[in-house]
Coordinates of C-alpha atoms in Angstrom, one line a residue:
M1 CA 0.0 0.0 0.0
G2 CA 3.2 2.0 0.3
D3 CA 3.3 2.8 -3.5
L4 CA -0.2 3.3 -5.1
G5 CA 1.2 3.6 -8.5
E6 CA -1.1 6.4 -9.5
A7 CA -1.5 9.9 -8.8
V8 CA -3.2 11.2 -5.7
V9 CA -4.7 14.4 -5.2
P10 CA -4.1 15.9 -1.6
P11 CA -6.1 18.8 -0.1
R12 CA -4.6 22.3 -0.5
Y13 CA -2.7 24.0 2.7
E14 CA -4.1 27.2 3.0
P15 CA -3.5 28.9 6.1
D16 CA -5.7 31.9 7.3
P17 CA -4.4 35.0 5.6
G18 CA -4.1 38.4 7.3
L19 CA -2.0 39.9 10.3
R20 CA -4.4 38.4 12.9
A21 CA -4.0 35.0 11.8
L22 CA -0.2 35.6 11.6
A23 CA -0.4 36.7 15.2
R24 CA -2.2 33.8 16.3
R25 CA 0.1 31.2 14.8
L26 CA 3.0 33.1 16.4
V27 CA 1.6 32.4 19.6
A28 CA 0.8 28.9 18.6
L29 CA 4.0 28.2 17.4
A30 CA 5.8 29.7 20.7
S31 CA 4.3 26.8 22.6
A32 CA 4.1 24.0 20.2
G33 CA 7.6 22.4 21.1
V34 CA 9.0 22.4 17.6
P35 CA 11.8 24.9 17.8
A36 CA 13.8 25.7 14.6
R37 CA 16.8 23.7 14.7
C38 CA 19.1 26.4 13.2
G39 CA 20.3 29.1 15.2
V40 CA 21.3 31.8 12.7
W41 CA 18.1 33.5 12.2
P42 CA 17.4 34.2 15.9
G43 CA 20.8 36.0 16.9
L44 CA 23.1 35.2 14.0
A45 CA 24.7 32.1 15.8
D46 CA 27.3 30.4 14.0
P47 CA 25.8 28.1 11.1
G48 CA 25.7 24.3 12.3
P49 CA 24.6 20.8 11.0
W50 CA 21.0 22.0 10.8
S51 CA 21.4 25.4 8.9
S52 CA 20.0 25.7 5.4
R53 CA 22.0 27.4 2.6
P54 CA 20.1 30.7 3.0
A55 CA 21.0 30.8 6.7
E56 CA 24.5 30.1 5.8
V57 CA 24.6 33.1 3.1
T58 CA 23.2 35.4 5.6
H59 CA 25.9 34.7 8.1
A60 CA 28.4 35.0 5.6
V61 CA 27.0 38.4 4.4
A62 CA 26.7 39.4 8.2
R63 CA 30.4 38.3 8.8
H64 CA 31.9 40.1 6.0
F65 CA 29.6 43.4 6.7
A66 CA 30.7 43.4 10.2
D67 CA 34.4 43.0 9.1
G68 CA 34.3 46.0 6.6
E69 CA 34.5 43.3 3.7
A70 CA 31.5 43.6 2.0
A71 CA 33.4 44.2 -1.3
A72 CA 34.6 40.6 -1.5
L73 CA 30.9 39.2 -1.3
P74 CA 29.7 37.8 -4.7
R75 CA 25.9 38.6 -5.7
F76 CA 23.4 36.0 -4.1
N77 CA 20.2 35.1 -5.5
T78 CA 17.8 34.1 -2.9
S79 CA 15.9 36.9 -0.7
P80 CA 14.6 35.0 2.6
S81 CA 11.3 36.3 3.9
P82 CA 11.8 38.9 6.7
L83 CA 9.5 36.6 8.6
T84 CA 11.9 34.1 8.8
R85 CA 13.7 35.5 11.9
V86 CA 10.2 36.1 13.4
Y87 CA 9.1 32.5 12.8
A88 CA 12.4 30.9 14.1
A89 CA 12.2 33.1 17.3
A90 CA 8.5 32.2 17.9
S91 CA 9.3 28.6 17.4
R92 CA 11.9 28.7 20.2
G93 CA 9.3 30.5 22.7
R94 CA 10.7 33.8 22.3
L95 CA 8.1 36.3 21.4
D96 CA 10.2 39.1 22.9
A97 CA 12.6 38.6 19.8
I98 CA 10.2 39.3 17.0
G99 CA 10.0 42.9 17.3
P100 CA 11.0 45.7 14.7
D101 CA 14.1 47.1 16.2
M102 CA 17.3 45.4 16.1
A103 CA 18.7 47.2 19.1
A104 CA 15.9 45.7 21.3
F105 CA 17.1 42.1 20.3
P106 CA 17.1 40.1 23.6
R107 CA 20.7 40.0 24.8
D108 CA 20.7 36.5 25.8
L109 CA 19.9 35.2 22.2
A110 CA 22.0 37.5 20.3
S111 CA 25.8 36.6 19.3
P112 CA 28.6 39.0 19.3
L113 CA 28.2 39.2 15.6
W114 CA 24.6 40.7 16.2
W115 CA 26.0 43.6 18.2
R116 CA 29.0 44.1 15.6
V117 CA 26.2 44.2 12.6
L118 CA 24.3 46.6 14.5
D119 CA 27.4 49.0 15.5
R120 CA 28.2 49.1 11.8
V121 CA 24.7 50.3 10.9
R122 CA 24.3 52.8 13.6
G123 CA 27.7 54.1 12.2
G124 CA 26.5 54.6 8.8
P125 CA 27.5 52.3 6.3
A126 CA 29.9 53.7 3.4
P127 CA 28.0 54.2 0.3
A128 CA 29.7 51.2 -1.5
E129 CA 28.2 49.1 1.6
R130 CA 24.7 50.4 1.6
S131 CA 23.4 47.8 -0.8
V132 CA 24.9 44.9 1.4
A133 CA 24.0 46.3 4.7
A134 CA 20.1 46.6 3.2
D135 CA 20.2 43.1 2.2
L136 CA 21.4 41.9 5.4
L137 CA 18.7 44.0 7.4
L138 CA 16.1 42.6 5.1
R139 CA 17.2 39.0 5.9
L140 CA 17.1 39.5 9.4
G141 CA 13.5 41.0 9.1
Y142 CA 14.3 44.8 9.7
Q143 CA 12.7 46.5 6.8
R144 CA 12.4 49.9 8.5
H145 CA 16.2 49.8 9.2
A146 CA 16.9 48.7 5.5
A147 CA 14.9 51.5 4.3
E148 CA 16.9 54.3 6.4
V149 CA 20.1 52.7 5.3
L150 CA 18.9 53.2 1.6
G151 CA 17.4 56.6 2.3
T152 CA 14.3 55.7 0.7
S153 CA 11.9 56.4 3.7
P154 CA 9.8 57.9 2.2
F155 CA 10.3 56.2 -1.5
R156 CA 10.9 59.1 -4.0
G157 CA 12.2 56.7 -7.2
F158 CA 15.0 54.4 -7.8
T159 CA 18.6 55.1 -7.3
P160 CA 21.2 53.7 -9.6
G161 CA 23.1 51.0 -8.0
L162 CA 20.7 50.5 -5.3
A163 CA 17.4 49.9 -7.2
V164 CA 17.4 46.2 -6.5
R165 CA 17.4 46.7 -2.9
Q166 CA 15.2 49.4 -2.8
L167 CA 12.8 47.1 -4.7
A168 CA 13.2 44.5 -2.0
V169 CA 12.3 47.1 0.7
L170 CA 9.1 48.0 -1.1
H171 CA 8.3 44.4 -2.0
W172 CA 8.4 43.3 2.0
S173 CA 7.2 46.6 3.5
R174 CA 4.1 47.6 1.3
P175 CA 1.0 45.4 1.3
S176 CA -0.4 46.2 -2.3
S177 CA 1.6 43.9 -4.7
A178 CA 0.3 45.7 -7.8
E179 CA 1.7 49.0 -6.4
V180 CA 5.1 47.5 -6.1
E181 CA 5.0 46.0 -9.3
G182 CA 3.8 49.0 -10.9
L183 CA 6.7 51.0 -9.3
A184 CA 9.3 48.1 -10.7
L185 CA 7.8 48.5 -14.1
A186 CA 8.1 52.2 -14.3
G187 CA 11.7 52.1 -13.0
A188 CA 12.5 49.4 -15.8
R189 CA 11.1 51.9 -18.6
D190 CA 13.3 54.6 -16.9
E191 CA 16.1 55.1 -19.5
G192 CA 18.2 57.1 -16.7
L193 CA 18.7 53.8 -14.8
P194 CA 21.7 51.6 -15.3
A195 CA 20.8 48.4 -17.6
G196 CA 21.4 46.1 -14.9
D197 CA 18.9 47.9 -12.6
R198 CA 16.2 48.0 -15.3
H199 CA 16.8 44.1 -16.0
A200 CA 16.4 43.6 -12.4
L201 CA 13.3 45.4 -12.0
A202 CA 11.7 44.1 -15.0
L203 CA 12.6 40.4 -14.1
F204 CA 10.9 41.0 -10.7
V205 CA 7.7 41.9 -12.4
L206 CA 7.9 39.1 -14.8
V207 CA 8.7 36.6 -12.0
R208 CA 5.6 37.9 -10.0
N209 CA 3.2 37.6 -12.8
G210 CA 4.6 34.2 -13.8
R211 CA 4.1 32.7 -10.5
R212 CA 0.5 33.9 -10.5
G213 CA -0.2 32.3 -14.1
A214 CA -0.9 35.9 -15.2
A215 CA -0.2 36.0 -18.9
T216 CA -1.1 39.6 -19.4
A217 CA 0.2 42.5 -21.1
V218 CA 2.1 43.6 -17.9
L219 CA 4.0 40.2 -18.3
D220 CA 4.6 40.5 -22.1
E221 CA 6.2 44.1 -21.4
A222 CA 8.6 42.8 -18.4
A223 CA 9.6 40.0 -20.7
A224 CA 10.2 42.4 -23.4
L225 CA 12.4 44.6 -21.2
V226 CA 13.9 41.6 -19.6
A227 CA 15.0 40.5 -23.2
R228 CA 16.8 43.8 -24.1
F229 CA 19.3 43.3 -21.4
P230 CA 20.6 39.9 -21.6
P231 CA 23.3 39.4 -18.9
D232 CA 26.8 38.0 -19.7
E233 CA 27.6 36.5 -16.2
P234 CA 26.6 32.9 -16.2
L235 CA 24.7 33.0 -12.8
A236 CA 22.8 36.0 -13.7
A237 CA 21.9 34.5 -17.2
Q238 CA 20.7 31.5 -15.6
A239 CA 18.2 33.6 -13.6
H240 CA 17.7 35.4 -16.9
Y241 CA 16.6 32.4 -18.8
R242 CA 14.5 30.8 -16.0
A243 CA 12.3 33.8 -15.7
L244 CA 11.6 34.1 -19.5
A245 CA 10.5 30.4 -19.2
F246 CA 7.1 31.6 -17.9
V247 CA 6.2 33.2 -20.9
P248 CA 6.0 30.0 -23.2
F249 CA 4.7 28.1 -20.0
L250 CA 1.7 30.1 -19.6
R251 CA 1.0 30.0 -23.3
G252 CA 1.2 26.3 -23.2
D253 CA 4.2 26.1 -25.2
L254 CA 6.4 23.4 -23.6
A255 CA 8.9 22.7 -26.2
A256 CA 9.7 26.6 -25.9
T257 CA 9.5 26.2 -21.9
W258 CA 12.0 23.6 -21.8
D259 CA 14.4 25.1 -24.3
L260 CA 14.6 28.1 -22.1
L261 CA 14.9 26.0 -19.0
D262 CA 17.7 24.0 -21.0
R263 CA 19.6 27.3 -21.4
A264 CA 19.3 28.2 -17.8
A265 CA 20.8 25.1 -16.8
A266 CA 23.4 25.3 -19.3
S267 CA 24.3 28.6 -18.0
Q268 CA 24.7 27.4 -14.4
R269 CA 27.0 24.7 -15.5
A270 CA 29.1 27.5 -17.3
A271 CA 29.8 29.1 -13.9
R272 CA 33.0 27.9 -12.5
P273 CA 33.3 29.0 -8.5
R274 CA 36.8 29.3 -7.3
T275 CA 36.2 30.0 -3.8
A276 CA 34.0 28.9 -0.8
L277 CA 32.1 32.4 -1.1
E278 CA 31.7 31.6 -5.1
R279 CA 30.4 28.1 -4.3
L280 CA 27.8 29.4 -1.9
A281 CA 26.7 31.9 -4.5
H282 CA 26.7 29.1 -7.0
D283 CA 24.4 26.9 -4.8
D284 CA 22.3 29.8 -4.0
Y285 CA 21.4 30.2 -7.8
A286 CA 21.3 26.6 -8.4
Y287 CA 18.4 25.9 -5.7
P288 CA 15.7 28.0 -7.4
L289 CA 16.8 26.6 -11.1
H290 CA 16.0 23.0 -9.6
E291 CA 13.1 23.9 -7.9
T292 CA 11.7 25.6 -11.0
I293 CA 12.4 22.3 -13.1
A294 CA 10.7 20.2 -10.4
R295 CA 7.4 22.5 -10.4
T296 CA 7.5 22.5 -14.2
H297 CA 7.4 18.8 -14.1
L298 CA 4.9 18.7 -11.4
R299 CA 2.4 21.1 -13.4
T300 CA 2.7 19.4 -16.5
G301 CA 1.8 16.0 -15.2
A302 CA 5.3 14.4 -14.8
P303 CA 5.4 13.5 -11.1
A304 CA 8.2 10.9 -11.7
E305 CA 10.4 13.5 -13.4
A306 CA 9.4 16.0 -10.4
V307 CA 10.7 13.5 -7.8
A308 CA 13.9 12.9 -9.9
A309 CA 14.4 16.7 -10.0
T310 CA 14.1 17.3 -6.2
D311 CA 16.9 14.7 -5.7
E312 CA 19.0 17.9 -6.8
L313 CA 17.2 19.9 -4.0
V314 CA 18.0 17.4 -1.6
A315 CA 21.6 17.3 -2.6
L316 CA 21.9 21.3 -2.5
D317 CA 20.3 21.9 0.7
P318 CA 18.6 19.0 3.0
N319 CA 18.0 21.7 5.7
D320 CA 15.7 24.0 3.7
H321 CA 11.8 23.3 4.5
R322 CA 11.2 24.0 0.7
T323 CA 13.2 20.9 -0.3
W324 CA 11.1 18.6 1.8
A325 CA 7.7 20.5 1.0
L326 CA 8.3 20.1 -2.7
R327 CA 9.6 16.6 -2.5
G328 CA 6.9 15.7 -0.7
D329 CA 4.5 17.1 -3.2
A330 CA 6.0 15.5 -6.0
L331 CA 5.9 12.2 -4.2
L332 CA 2.1 12.3 -3.4
A333 CA 1.5 13.2 -7.2
A334 CA 3.5 10.2 -8.2
G335 CA 1.5 7.9 -5.5
R336 CA 4.6 7.1 -3.4
L337 CA 2.9 7.9 -0.1
E338 CA 5.4 6.1 2.3
E339 CA 8.4 8.2 0.8
A340 CA 6.1 11.2 1.0
V341 CA 5.6 10.7 4.8
H342 CA 9.3 10.4 5.0
A343 CA 10.1 13.7 3.5
F344 CA 7.3 15.4 5.5
D345 CA 8.8 13.8 8.7
R346 CA 12.3 15.7 7.5
G347 CA 10.0 18.8 7.3
V348 CA 8.7 18.6 10.7
A349 CA 12.5 17.6 12.2
L350 CA 13.8 20.8 10.8
G351 CA 11.1 22.8 13.5
G352 CA 9.9 26.1 13.0
A353 CA 7.8 27.8 10.2
G354 CA 7.8 24.8 7.7
V355 CA 6.2 22.3 10.5
A356 CA 2.5 23.3 9.9
R357 CA 2.4 22.6 6.2
A358 CA 4.6 19.3 6.7
A359 CA 2.1 18.0 9.6
F360 CA -0.8 19.0 7.3
H361 CA 0.2 16.7 4.4
R362 CA 1.8 14.1 6.4
A363 CA -1.4 13.6 8.2
W364 CA -3.2 13.2 5.0
A365 CA -0.9 10.9 3.4
L366 CA -0.7 8.7 6.9
D367 CA -4.6 8.6 6.7
Q368 CA -4.4 7.3 3.2
L369 CA -2.0 4.6 4.2
G370 CA -4.4 3.3 7.1
R371 CA -2.2 4.6 9.8
H372 CA -4.8 6.6 11.4
T373 CA -3.6 6.7 14.9
E374 CA -0.3 8.6 13.5
S375 CA -2.3 10.5 11.3
T376 CA -4.4 11.9 14.2
A377 CA -1.4 13.0 16.1
S378 CA 0.1 14.6 13.2
H379 CA -3.3 16.3 12.5
H380 CA -3.3 17.6 16.0
L381 CA 0.1 19.0 15.7
W382 CA -1.4 21.0 12.4
R383 CA -4.2 22.4 14.2
Q384 CA -2.2 23.1 17.4
L385 CA 0.3 25.3 15.2
E386 CA -2.8 27.0 13.2
G387 CA -3.8 28.4 16.7

């Protein structure tokens, strides 16, 4: 019964939206006994055996910024949600560590690196460091501080060289996605901005519309702007082709979709990291590529190929909740329920923000397998975490 040999359709995991629901979940998480195993987010502790790649990147950025060596950092790709620190702190029962002021962070949780970063922020980062400082503050969940570093509170338009970070602050600070995408598209049209900034702004609009499945005139305009500025650097080219693949995908042209994803994969392979930092950046770009490949297989009715694609995610980052969520989804779609349960087990074991989703799907899979006592326990954990 562990392998049904056919696709199964589990219910969708849809947590209640809104700030009140978020507050309820944070309170519930604080008492659920599922602490995040990684200590980087709540206090910038050193990465350990449970740390994800985004956590390792964040710690590396913090260390180099604090040491005055921000210029040595390569460009990274992923932008963790500012809520990551909030969820991690809450999962450890520390609701006193979820506030919006970095200086008010509990001293017993903060590492020496935390205070070194804060001292550098308070001292006013050099102009060349402002982008790195803002990126780090966003990673740690301090959007207001990031806006202050960039001088964009209030926002008065994109600044050459800082547009990417300014967009990130807008994205994580304003409730209206349509407003932020409108500002980004206007920036992408602005011939006064450098080509790299215009490309990044258009790429944001393209990806946001693509993820919503919105084949609109806005998506087409963003794609046309992206195509005007093809990057030369391999990792940037990978992100470029991966984003453009949304256009044929939404039109149902799978051949063109896979052609663009193949070009993205070829660009990823062309990158040759030489240092530990470059390897970290290389993996940071590789993760969303293989995530996209797996999701494309899943959405086109090829669950076996989706499962195979998640092997790359497991190899890249077994400590990322997203790895086990997507692998579990692919295994469910392939009818491999026993293996799906094991994937969701891994998600639960990581603790923190991803536990509720993992417990929800784990409960359903166990019920399908006839393991009703375990299913009830997993369902109870999910309900507890929903508050």
